[in-house]
């Protein structure tokens, strides 16, 4: 079985984490929450994510197990997929078409759900309309990483995600984007399984 947490870590990343931790105390976070916060902060060089991100450790534990058991990973755009370097992903944006009342990003979410069914991890870092569409479907996700960026619809879509009760990683502000969304997924991917971490 692949063990993504055994990936080679470049000295620049080690030093970057050292400097980040010198400026940001993350020791009070639970293990997976800490992993997500640190990788997102590291990816954006933005310490503000430490108080902007919203997630639940129990949901992350279940999502981590699903991810390492082989649950599908779906992304809204290829840029998010490109950031997830040690796992195959599904992105249907190139096959999608816009129509009346439906953006191309929203259609891509429909197409992806038809392909993967329930139980996937959804990673949305670009389009608020993709997240809005996901919330209309009965996807029964293992996790929704909802971190779309923008001044139109991003805050509202992330608030709707939190209010949905779905297992999720989101943030409160307008910021987000492909790099931070893929970083949140990578944090779970790179974190060892519990039995490996003892």
C-alpha positions as YAML, in Angstrom:
chain: A
units: angstrom
residues:
- id: 1
  name: UNK
  ca: [0.00, 0.00, 0.00]
- id: 2
  name: UNK
  ca: [1.22, 3.51, -0.79]
- id: 3
  name: UNK
  ca: [2.39, 5.48, 2.24]
- id: 4
  name: UNK
  ca: [2.20, 9.15, 1.18]
- id: 5
  name: UNK
  ca: [3.49, 10.39, 4.52]
- id: 6
  name: UNK
  ca: [6.85, 8.80, 3.73]
- id: 7
  name: UNK
  ca: [7.41, 11.24, 0.87]
- id: 8
  name: UNK
  ca: [10.79, 13.00, 0.73]
- id: 9
  name: UNK
  ca: [10.60, 16.41, 2.40]
- id: 10
  name: UNK
  ca: [12.81, 19.11, 0.91]
- id: 11
  name: UNK
  ca: [15.02, 21.10, 3.32]
- id: 12
  name: UNK
  ca: [13.27, 24.30, 2.21]
- id: 13
  name: UNK
  ca: [9.94, 22.91, 3.42]
- id: 14
  name: UNK
  ca: [11.51, 21.89, 6.73]
- id: 15
  name: UNK
  ca: [12.92, 25.39, 7.21]
- id: 16
  name: UNK
  ca: [9.65, 26.99, 6.16]
- id: 17
  name: UNK
  ca: [7.74, 25.00, 8.77]
- id: 18
  name: UNK
  ca: [10.35, 25.90, 11.40]
- id: 19
  name: UNK
  ca: [9.96, 29.61, 10.67]
- id: 20
  name: UNK
  ca: [6.16, 29.36, 10.57]
- id: 21
  name: UNK
  ca: [6.06, 27.59, 13.96]
- id: 22
  name: UNK
  ca: [8.35, 30.25, 15.41]
- id: 23
  name: UNK
  ca: [5.67, 32.82, 14.54]
- id: 24
  name: UNK
  ca: [2.52, 30.75, 15.07]
- id: 25
  name: UNK
  ca: [1.77, 28.46, 18.01]
- id: 26
  name: UNK
  ca: [-0.28, 25.54, 16.72]
- id: 27
  name: UNK
  ca: [0.34, 23.16, 19.61]
- id: 28
  name: UNK
  ca: [-3.17, 23.66, 21.04]
- id: 29
  name: UNK
  ca: [-4.81, 22.17, 17.94]
- id: 30
  name: UNK
  ca: [-5.79, 18.49, 17.75]
- id: 31
  name: UNK
  ca: [-3.45, 16.48, 15.47]
- id: 32
  name: UNK
  ca: [-5.33, 16.54, 12.14]
- id: 33
  name: UNK
  ca: [-6.62, 20.07, 12.69]
- id: 34
  name: UNK
  ca: [-3.04, 21.15, 13.33]
- id: 35
  name: UNK
  ca: [-1.88, 19.39, 10.18]
- id: 36
  name: UNK
  ca: [-4.50, 21.17, 8.06]
- id: 37
  name: UNK
  ca: [-3.91, 24.58, 9.64]
- id: 38
  name: UNK
  ca: [-0.15, 24.35, 9.25]
- id: 39
  name: UNK
  ca: [-0.19, 23.13, 5.65]
- id: 40
  name: UNK
  ca: [-2.72, 25.78, 4.61]
- id: 41
  name: UNK
  ca: [-0.75, 28.54, 6.37]
- id: 42
  name: UNK
  ca: [2.44, 27.21, 4.79]
- id: 43
  name: UNK
  ca: [0.92, 27.10, 1.29]
- id: 44
  name: UNK
  ca: [-0.27, 30.72, 1.46]
- id: 45
  name: UNK
  ca: [2.33, 32.24, 3.81]
- id: 46
  name: UNK
  ca: [-0.72, 33.67, 5.57]
- id: 47
  name: UNK
  ca: [-0.84, 33.26, 9.35]
- id: 48
  name: UNK
  ca: [-4.41, 34.55, 9.34]
- id: 49
  name: UNK
  ca: [-5.70, 31.16, 8.25]
- id: 50
  name: UNK
  ca: [-5.05, 29.89, 11.79]
- id: 51
  name: UNK
  ca: [-8.13, 31.79, 13.00]
- id: 52
  name: UNK
  ca: [-10.04, 31.85, 9.69]
- id: 53
  name: UNK
  ca: [-10.33, 28.09, 9.11]
- id: 54
  name: UNK
  ca: [-13.29, 26.12, 10.49]
- id: 55
  name: UNK
  ca: [-13.18, 22.33, 10.95]
- id: 56
  name: UNK
  ca: [-13.96, 19.54, 13.39]
- id: 57
  name: UNK
  ca: [-11.33, 17.00, 14.47]
- id: 58
  name: UNK
  ca: [-13.77, 14.07, 14.60]
- id: 59
  name: UNK
  ca: [-14.83, 14.77, 11.00]
- id: 60
  name: UNK
  ca: [-11.19, 14.95, 9.96]
- id: 61
  name: UNK
  ca: [-10.44, 11.60, 11.62]
- id: 62
  name: UNK
  ca: [-13.23, 9.92, 9.64]
- id: 63
  name: UNK
  ca: [-12.22, 11.67, 6.43]
- id: 64
  name: UNK
  ca: [-8.59, 10.69, 6.95]
- id: 65
  name: UNK
  ca: [-9.62, 7.05, 7.30]
- id: 66
  name: UNK
  ca: [-11.78, 7.23, 4.17]
- id: 67
  name: UNK
  ca: [-9.01, 8.90, 2.18]
- id: 68
  name: UNK
  ca: [-6.44, 6.28, 3.13]
- id: 69
  name: UNK
  ca: [-8.96, 3.51, 2.44]
- id: 70
  name: UNK
  ca: [-9.18, 4.71, -1.16]
- id: 71
  name: UNK
  ca: [-12.22, 7.01, -1.26]
- id: 72
  name: UNK
  ca: [-12.33, 9.06, -4.48]
- id: 73
  name: UNK
  ca: [-11.02, 12.63, -4.43]
- id: 74
  name: UNK
  ca: [-12.91, 15.13, -6.60]
- id: 75
  name: UNK
  ca: [-11.70, 18.64, -7.44]
- id: 76
  name: UNK
  ca: [-13.53, 21.56, -8.96]
- id: 77
  name: UNK
  ca: [-10.64, 22.67, -11.20]
- id: 78
  name: UNK
  ca: [-7.43, 21.24, -12.62]
- id: 79
  name: UNK
  ca: [-5.35, 23.68, -10.56]
- id: 80
  name: UNK
  ca: [-6.60, 22.02, -7.38]
- id: 81
  name: UNK
  ca: [-5.93, 18.59, -8.88]
- id: 82
  name: UNK
  ca: [-2.40, 19.66, -9.82]
- id: 83
  name: UNK
  ca: [-1.68, 20.54, -6.20]
- id: 84
  name: UNK
  ca: [-2.64, 17.05, -4.98]
- id: 85
  name: UNK
  ca: [0.58, 15.35, -5.97]
- id: 86
  name: UNK
  ca: [0.35, 11.87, -4.47]
- id: 87
  name: UNK
  ca: [-3.20, 10.83, -5.28]
- id: 88
  name: UNK
  ca: [-5.32, 10.43, -8.41]
- id: 89
  name: UNK
  ca: [-8.25, 12.82, -8.58]
- id: 90
  name: UNK
  ca: [-11.42, 13.33, -10.59]
- id: 91
  name: UNK
  ca: [-12.06, 16.68, -12.27]
- id: 92
  name: UNK
  ca: [-14.78, 16.93, -14.91]
- id: 93
  name: UNK
  ca: [-14.50, 20.62, -15.74]
- id: 94
  name: UNK
  ca: [-13.21, 19.98, -19.26]
- id: 95
  name: UNK
  ca: [-16.34, 17.93, -20.01]
- id: 96
  name: UNK
  ca: [-18.77, 20.43, -18.51]
- id: 97
  name: UNK
  ca: [-20.92, 23.03, -20.25]
- id: 98
  name: UNK
  ca: [-22.69, 26.08, -18.94]
- id: 99
  name: UNK
  ca: [-26.40, 26.58, -19.49]
- id: 100
  name: UNK
  ca: [-29.32, 28.66, -18.24]
- id: 101
  name: UNK
  ca: [-28.89, 28.99, -14.50]
- id: 102
  name: UNK
  ca: [-25.95, 26.59, -14.47]
- id: 103
  name: UNK
  ca: [-22.29, 27.50, -14.57]
- id: 104
  name: UNK
  ca: [-19.71, 25.24, -16.12]
- id: 105
  name: UNK
  ca: [-18.20, 24.65, -12.66]
- id: 106
  name: UNK
  ca: [-21.58, 23.57, -11.27]
- id: 107
  name: UNK
  ca: [-22.14, 21.21, -14.20]
- id: 108
  name: UNK
  ca: [-18.72, 19.68, -13.60]
- id: 109
  name: UNK
  ca: [-19.77, 18.86, -10.03]
- id: 110
  name: UNK
  ca: [-22.87, 17.08, -11.35]
- id: 111
  name: UNK
  ca: [-20.78, 15.08, -13.80]
- id: 112
  name: UNK
  ca: [-18.27, 14.15, -11.12]
- id: 113
  name: UNK
  ca: [-20.99, 12.96, -8.77]
- id: 114
  name: UNK
  ca: [-22.45, 10.78, -11.53]
- id: 115
  name: UNK
  ca: [-18.99, 9.23, -11.86]
- id: 116
  name: UNK
  ca: [-17.95, 8.72, -8.21]
- id: 117
  name: UNK
  ca: [-21.22, 8.47, -6.27]
- id: 118
  name: UNK
  ca: [-21.41, 8.94, -2.50]
- id: 119
  name: UNK
  ca: [-18.52, 8.83, -0.05]
- id: 120
  name: UNK
  ca: [-15.95, 10.93, -1.91]
- id: 121
  name: UNK
  ca: [-13.75, 13.74, -0.64]
- id: 122
  name: UNK
  ca: [-14.62, 16.95, -2.50]
- id: 123
  name: UNK
  ca: [-11.97, 19.67, -2.81]
- id: 124
  name: UNK
  ca: [-13.31, 23.01, -4.02]
- id: 125
  name: UNK
  ca: [-10.89, 25.91, -4.19]
- id: 126
  name: UNK
  ca: [-12.01, 28.04, -7.08]
- id: 127
  name: UNK
  ca: [-15.71, 28.36, -7.85]
- id: 128
  name: UNK
  ca: [-18.37, 29.23, -5.26]
- id: 129
  name: UNK
  ca: [-20.96, 27.92, -7.74]
- id: 130
  name: UNK
  ca: [-19.29, 24.50, -7.60]
- id: 131
  name: UNK
  ca: [-19.72, 24.44, -3.85]
- id: 132
  name: UNK
  ca: [-23.30, 25.69, -4.13]
- id: 133
  name: UNK
  ca: [-24.10, 22.90, -6.59]
- id: 134
  name: UNK
  ca: [-22.50, 20.28, -4.38]
- id: 135
  name: UNK
  ca: [-24.81, 21.34, -1.55]
- id: 136
  name: UNK
  ca: [-27.86, 20.62, -3.71]
- id: 137
  name: UNK
  ca: [-26.80, 17.02, -4.36]
- id: 138
  name: UNK
  ca: [-27.12, 14.07, -2.01]
- id: 139
  name: UNK
  ca: [-23.42, 13.26, -2.16]
- id: 140
  name: UNK
  ca: [-23.00, 11.85, 1.38]
- id: 141
  name: UNK
  ca: [-19.38, 13.06, 1.29]
- id: 142
  name: UNK
  ca: [-16.55, 11.78, 3.44]
- id: 143
  name: UNK
  ca: [-15.45, 15.43, 3.55]
- id: 144
  name: UNK
  ca: [-15.98, 18.69, 1.70]
- id: 145
  name: UNK
  ca: [-12.98, 20.99, 1.60]
- id: 146
  name: UNK
  ca: [-14.78, 24.17, 0.64]
- id: 147
  name: UNK
  ca: [-12.29, 26.97, 0.20]
- id: 148
  name: UNK
  ca: [-13.40, 28.88, -2.90]
- id: 149
  name: UNK
  ca: [-11.98, 32.36, -3.27]
- id: 150
  name: UNK
  ca: [-13.62, 35.59, -4.33]
- id: 151
  name: UNK
  ca: [-15.71, 38.63, -3.52]
- id: 152
  name: UNK
  ca: [-18.91, 37.23, -5.07]
- id: 153
  name: UNK
  ca: [-20.47, 34.18, -3.47]
- id: 154
  name: UNK
  ca: [-17.41, 32.77, -1.71]
- id: 155
  name: UNK
  ca: [-18.33, 33.81, 1.84]
- id: 156
  name: UNK
  ca: [-21.96, 32.85, 1.33]
- id: 157
  name: UNK
  ca: [-21.21, 29.43, -0.15]
- id: 158
  name: UNK
  ca: [-18.82, 28.59, 2.68]
- id: 159
  name: UNK
  ca: [-21.33, 29.69, 5.27]
- id: 160
  name: UNK
  ca: [-23.95, 27.49, 3.59]
- id: 161
  name: UNK
  ca: [-21.50, 24.58, 3.75]
- id: 162
  name: UNK
  ca: [-21.05, 25.05, 7.49]
- id: 163
  name: UNK
  ca: [-24.80, 25.33, 8.00]
- id: 164
  name: UNK
  ca: [-25.40, 22.13, 5.99]
- id: 165
  name: UNK
  ca: [-23.94, 19.93, 8.71]
- id: 166
  name: UNK
  ca: [-21.75, 18.09, 6.21]
- id: 167
  name: UNK
  ca: [-18.24, 17.14, 7.35]
- id: 168
  name: UNK
  ca: [-16.19, 20.04, 6.12]
- id: 169
  name: UNK
  ca: [-13.15, 22.26, 6.12]
- id: 170
  name: UNK
  ca: [-14.01, 25.86, 5.29]
- id: 171
  name: UNK
  ca: [-13.02, 29.38, 6.19]
- id: 172
  name: UNK
  ca: [-14.95, 32.49, 7.11]
- id: 173
  name: UNK
  ca: [-13.38, 35.13, 4.86]
- id: 174
  name: UNK
  ca: [-13.31, 35.74, 1.09]
- id: 175
  name: UNK
  ca: [-9.84, 34.28, 0.77]
- id: 176
  name: UNK
  ca: [-9.16, 30.75, -0.35]
- id: 177
  name: UNK
  ca: [-8.10, 29.32, -3.68]
- id: 178
  name: UNK
  ca: [-6.65, 26.30, -5.39]
- id: 179
  name: UNK
  ca: [-3.37, 26.22, -3.46]
- id: 180
  name: UNK
  ca: [-4.97, 26.27, -0.02]
- id: 181
  name: UNK
  ca: [-7.70, 23.78, -0.98]
- id: 182
  name: UNK
  ca: [-5.16, 21.26, -2.24]
- id: 183
  name: UNK
  ca: [-2.99, 21.94, 0.82]
- id: 184
  name: UNK
  ca: [-5.87, 21.00, 3.12]
- id: 185
  name: UNK
  ca: [-6.31, 17.68, 1.32]
- id: 186
  name: UNK
  ca: [-2.56, 17.06, 1.27]
- id: 187
  name: UNK
  ca: [-2.44, 17.60, 5.04]
- id: 188
  name: UNK
  ca: [-4.71, 14.59, 5.46]
- id: 189
  name: UNK
  ca: [-2.92, 12.62, 2.79]
- id: 190
  name: UNK
  ca: [0.53, 13.19, 4.30]
- id: 191
  name: UNK
  ca: [-0.54, 12.54, 7.90]
- id: 192
  name: UNK
  ca: [0.28, 8.98, 9.01]
- id: 193
  name: UNK
  ca: [-2.41, 6.49, 9.87]
- id: 194
  name: UNK
  ca: [-2.96, 6.27, 13.62]
- id: 195
  name: UNK
  ca: [-1.31, 2.86, 13.96]
- id: 196
  name: UNK
  ca: [1.70, 4.12, 11.97]
- id: 197
  name: UNK
  ca: [2.04, 7.15, 14.23]
- id: 198
  name: UNK
  ca: [2.41, 5.26, 17.51]
...
